[in-house]
Structures are given as C-alpha cells and as structure tokens.
Short mmCIF file of C-alpha atoms in Angstrom, two decimals:
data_model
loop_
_atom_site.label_atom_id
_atom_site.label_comp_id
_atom_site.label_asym_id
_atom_site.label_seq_id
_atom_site.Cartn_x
_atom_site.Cartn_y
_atom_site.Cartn_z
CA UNK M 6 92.34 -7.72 -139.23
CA UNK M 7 94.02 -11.27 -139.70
CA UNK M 8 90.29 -12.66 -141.29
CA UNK M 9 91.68 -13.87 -143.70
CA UNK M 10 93.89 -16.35 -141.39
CA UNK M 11 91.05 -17.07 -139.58
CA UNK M 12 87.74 -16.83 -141.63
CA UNK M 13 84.61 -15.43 -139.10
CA UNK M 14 85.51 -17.80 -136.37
CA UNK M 15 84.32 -16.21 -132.91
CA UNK M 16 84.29 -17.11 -129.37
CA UNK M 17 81.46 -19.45 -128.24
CA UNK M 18 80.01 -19.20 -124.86
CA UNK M 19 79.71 -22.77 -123.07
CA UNK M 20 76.69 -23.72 -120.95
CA UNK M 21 78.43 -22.83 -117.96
CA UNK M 22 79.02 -19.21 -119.04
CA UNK M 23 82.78 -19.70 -120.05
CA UNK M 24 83.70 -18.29 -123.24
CA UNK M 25 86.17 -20.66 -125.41
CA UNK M 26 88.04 -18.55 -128.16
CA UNK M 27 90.04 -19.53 -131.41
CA UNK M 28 93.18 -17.78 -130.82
CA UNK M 29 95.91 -16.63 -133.51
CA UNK M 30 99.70 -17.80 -132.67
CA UNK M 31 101.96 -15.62 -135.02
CA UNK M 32 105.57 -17.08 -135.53
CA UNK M 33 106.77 -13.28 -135.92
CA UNK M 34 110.45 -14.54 -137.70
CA UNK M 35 108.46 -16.46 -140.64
CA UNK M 36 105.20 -14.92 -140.07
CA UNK M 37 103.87 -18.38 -139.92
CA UNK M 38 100.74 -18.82 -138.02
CA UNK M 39 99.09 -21.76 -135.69
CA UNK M 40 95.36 -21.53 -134.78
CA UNK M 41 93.79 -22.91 -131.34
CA UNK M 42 90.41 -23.26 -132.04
CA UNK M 43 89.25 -23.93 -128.79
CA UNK M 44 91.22 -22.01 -126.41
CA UNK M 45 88.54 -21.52 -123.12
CA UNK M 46 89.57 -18.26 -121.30
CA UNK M 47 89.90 -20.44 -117.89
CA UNK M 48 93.15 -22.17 -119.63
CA UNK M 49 96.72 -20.91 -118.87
CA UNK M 50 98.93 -20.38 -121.98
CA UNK M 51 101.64 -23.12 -120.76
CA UNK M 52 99.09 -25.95 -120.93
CA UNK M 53 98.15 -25.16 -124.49
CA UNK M 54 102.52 -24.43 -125.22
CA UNK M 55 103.59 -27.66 -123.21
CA UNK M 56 100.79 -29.78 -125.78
CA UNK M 57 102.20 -28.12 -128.55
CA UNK M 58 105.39 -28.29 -128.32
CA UNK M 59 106.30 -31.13 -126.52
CA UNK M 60 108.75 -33.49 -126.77
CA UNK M 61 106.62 -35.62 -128.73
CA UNK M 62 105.43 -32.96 -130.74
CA UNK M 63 106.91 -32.55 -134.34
CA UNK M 64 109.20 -29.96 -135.14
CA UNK M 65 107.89 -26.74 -137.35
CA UNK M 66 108.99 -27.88 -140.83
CA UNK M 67 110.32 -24.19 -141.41
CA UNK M 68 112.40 -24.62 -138.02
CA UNK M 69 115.45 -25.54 -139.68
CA UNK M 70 117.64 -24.70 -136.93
CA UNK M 71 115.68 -26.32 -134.01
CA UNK M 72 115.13 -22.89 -132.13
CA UNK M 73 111.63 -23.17 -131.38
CA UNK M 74 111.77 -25.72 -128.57
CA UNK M 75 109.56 -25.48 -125.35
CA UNK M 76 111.94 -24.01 -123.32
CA UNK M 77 112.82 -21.23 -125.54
CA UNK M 78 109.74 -19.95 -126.68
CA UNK M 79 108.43 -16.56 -125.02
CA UNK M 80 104.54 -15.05 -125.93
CA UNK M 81 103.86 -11.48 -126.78
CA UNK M 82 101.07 -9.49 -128.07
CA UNK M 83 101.08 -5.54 -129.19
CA UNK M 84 99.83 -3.30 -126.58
CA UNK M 85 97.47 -0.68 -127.32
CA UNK M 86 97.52 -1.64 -131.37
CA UNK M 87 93.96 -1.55 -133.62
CA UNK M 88 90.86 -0.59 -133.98
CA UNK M 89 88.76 0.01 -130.30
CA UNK M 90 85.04 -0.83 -131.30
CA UNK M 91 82.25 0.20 -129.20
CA UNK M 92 79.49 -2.23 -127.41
CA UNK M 93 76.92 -2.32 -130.40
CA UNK M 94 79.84 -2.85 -132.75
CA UNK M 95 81.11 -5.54 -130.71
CA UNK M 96 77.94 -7.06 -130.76
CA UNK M 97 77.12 -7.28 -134.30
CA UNK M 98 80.67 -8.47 -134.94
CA UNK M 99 79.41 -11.46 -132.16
CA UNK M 100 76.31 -11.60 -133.86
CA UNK M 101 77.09 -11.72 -137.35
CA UNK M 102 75.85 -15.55 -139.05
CA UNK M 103 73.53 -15.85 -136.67
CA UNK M 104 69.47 -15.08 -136.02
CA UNK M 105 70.16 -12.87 -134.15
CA UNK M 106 72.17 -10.47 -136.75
CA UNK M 107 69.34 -8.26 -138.07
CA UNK M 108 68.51 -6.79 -135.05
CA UNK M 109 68.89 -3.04 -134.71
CA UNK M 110 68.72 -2.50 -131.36
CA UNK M 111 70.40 -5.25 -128.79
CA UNK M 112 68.23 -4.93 -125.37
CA UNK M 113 71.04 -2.55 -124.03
CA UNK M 114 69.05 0.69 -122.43
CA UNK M 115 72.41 2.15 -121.69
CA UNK M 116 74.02 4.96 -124.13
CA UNK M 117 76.53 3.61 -125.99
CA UNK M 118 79.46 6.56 -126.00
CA UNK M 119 82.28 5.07 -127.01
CA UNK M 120 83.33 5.78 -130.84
CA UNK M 121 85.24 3.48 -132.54
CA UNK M 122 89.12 4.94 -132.59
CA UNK M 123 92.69 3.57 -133.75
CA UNK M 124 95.17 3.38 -131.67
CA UNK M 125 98.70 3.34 -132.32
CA UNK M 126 101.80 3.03 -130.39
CA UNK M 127 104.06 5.49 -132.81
CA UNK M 128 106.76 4.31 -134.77
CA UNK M 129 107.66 1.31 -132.46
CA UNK M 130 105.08 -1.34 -131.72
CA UNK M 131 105.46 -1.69 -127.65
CA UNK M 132 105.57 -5.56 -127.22
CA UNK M 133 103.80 -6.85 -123.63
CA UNK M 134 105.54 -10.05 -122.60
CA UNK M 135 102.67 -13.12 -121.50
CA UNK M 136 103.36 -14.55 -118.34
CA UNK M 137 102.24 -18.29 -119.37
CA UNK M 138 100.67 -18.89 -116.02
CA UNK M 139 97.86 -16.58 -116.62
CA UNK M 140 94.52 -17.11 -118.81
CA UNK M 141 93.66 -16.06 -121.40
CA UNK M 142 90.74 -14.31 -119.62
CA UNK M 143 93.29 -12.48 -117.70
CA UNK M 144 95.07 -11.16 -121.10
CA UNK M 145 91.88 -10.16 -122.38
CA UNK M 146 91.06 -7.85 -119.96
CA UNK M 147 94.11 -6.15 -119.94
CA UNK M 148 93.33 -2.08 -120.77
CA UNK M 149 96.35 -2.29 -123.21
CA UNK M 150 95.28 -5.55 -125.20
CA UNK M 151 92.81 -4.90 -128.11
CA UNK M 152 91.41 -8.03 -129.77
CA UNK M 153 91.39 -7.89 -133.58
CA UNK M 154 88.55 -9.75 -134.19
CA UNK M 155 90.45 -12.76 -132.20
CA UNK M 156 93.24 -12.77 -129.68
CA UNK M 157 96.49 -12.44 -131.82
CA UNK M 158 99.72 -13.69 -130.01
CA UNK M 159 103.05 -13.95 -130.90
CA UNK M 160 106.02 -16.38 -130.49
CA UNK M 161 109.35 -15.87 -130.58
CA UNK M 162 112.40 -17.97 -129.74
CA UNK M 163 115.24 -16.88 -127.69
CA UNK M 164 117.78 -18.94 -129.60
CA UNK M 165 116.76 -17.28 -132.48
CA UNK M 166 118.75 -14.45 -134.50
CA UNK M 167 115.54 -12.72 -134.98
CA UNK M 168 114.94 -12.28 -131.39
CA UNK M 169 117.66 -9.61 -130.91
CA UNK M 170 115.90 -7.31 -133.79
CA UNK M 171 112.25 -8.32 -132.13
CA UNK M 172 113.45 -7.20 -128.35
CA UNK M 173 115.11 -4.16 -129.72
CA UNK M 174 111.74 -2.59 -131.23
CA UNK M 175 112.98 -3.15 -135.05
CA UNK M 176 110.64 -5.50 -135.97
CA UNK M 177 106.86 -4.19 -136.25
CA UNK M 178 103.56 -6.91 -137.46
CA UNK M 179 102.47 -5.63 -140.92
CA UNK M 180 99.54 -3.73 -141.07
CA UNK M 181 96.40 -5.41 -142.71
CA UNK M 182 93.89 -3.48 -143.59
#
C-alpha cells in the first residue's frame, strides 16, 4: 500500500540500535503527499512540523487559501486499517534488496502463529489524533496503528472547509490495492 509514493524505501537501523524511518505525510483535502526520509523513531512529530512549516518555510503551492499554517495543522493516522503481517512476512518485507533476502528460514526457533489478516474499521475509518510530543516510536507501537509498508500520517488544517467533513467520519483514504 502507498509503494508507489514511496518506492521500497524501509527503515534503517543506526549503529546505536535506533531505527530511522521514511514516513508518508498525506495532505487528506488534496491528497497531496510529503515524504520524511529520515524520520528516527526517538524524534517527536513537532520538531519535524515546526522545520516544515515554519515561518520561513514556503507555503504549499496548492494552499491557496493559507490554511495550512503551523498552528493549525493537527496529525492523524487510521486506527486498526490494513493488512497485519506476521514475523517472517515482516522480515522478508525488511529483507527484500538485500543478501540477506533468499533465506528461507530467519534464525527465529519460535513458531510463527500469526496469519496475515485485514482489518477494517466498517464503513467509517476511526481517525486517532497524534499528540505531537510523542515519537514516532511511541505511535508505532500503538496496538491500533498498522504500518503499511511505512508509517502513513495525515494532516489536516483546522481552518480548512474540509476539516468539518474529515472530523465528522465522511471522508475515508482510498483504498490501494
């Protein structure tokens, strides 16, 4: 889901053990997109918003209206939306491009159970605000957020008309397959 925004970036672990992400920023109203390619799971959302957008920062071109300022920009993901993969699928996805990708068997003496299984939140997507003050490792591991091949957030603007139809549950991210 959303490879073809992103390519096969993945997360690369740092020689202290930290993992550093490329993360997917949705702009929901336009369904623009913004990728941080190095987003380290130790890093709170605001310091990667405040660099973004600050005052020095250029406005989005499609922002005609001026909404998306820093101070009225909220962060959301969809709870308990995709596809759950289990430990060996997770790491072949990790593994995939590297040496390390033909291996059938990963070291891991422990049964893998878990089957893959889609999830879905019915006919309304439930929306999880992001405090900003938190990491990214602490949305990660979150039982309701599943990562689509990356983390996917997205931002909306309170100024905006949009917003109203977003906070109301009539506005659902299309499905890619």
């Amino acid at each position: 889901m959303y490879q073809e925004l992103t390519g096969i970036k993945k997360p690369i672990l740092d020689k202290s053990n930290i993992l550093h992400w490329p993360v997917l920023l949705l702009y929901a109203e336009v369904m623009s997109s913004d990728i941080i390619e190095d987003f380290c799971e130790t890093d709170m959302f605001s310091v990667h918003l405040d660099m973004m957008f600050s005052e020095r920062s250029p406005p989005l071109p499609w922002d005609t209206e001026g909404a998306y300022t820093r101070d009225a920009l909220e962060l959301y993901y969809e709870a308990d939306s995709g596809v759950s993969l289990s430990r060996k699928e997770i790491l072949k996805h990790l593994l995939e491009g590297t040496a390390a990708s033909h291996l059938e068997k990963f070291g891991d003496k422990e049964t893998d159970t878990a089957a893959s299984s889609s999830i879905s939140s019915g006919n309304h997507p439930k929306w999880v605000r992001v405090n900003e003050k938190r990491t990214l490792h602490d949305i990660l591991k979150s039982p309701d957020f599943i990562v689509p091949g990356i983390p996917v957030f997205f931002i909306v603007s309170k100024r905006s008309d949009f917003y109203r139809d977003f906070k109301s549950g009539n506005w659902a991210a299309p499905k890619i397959a």
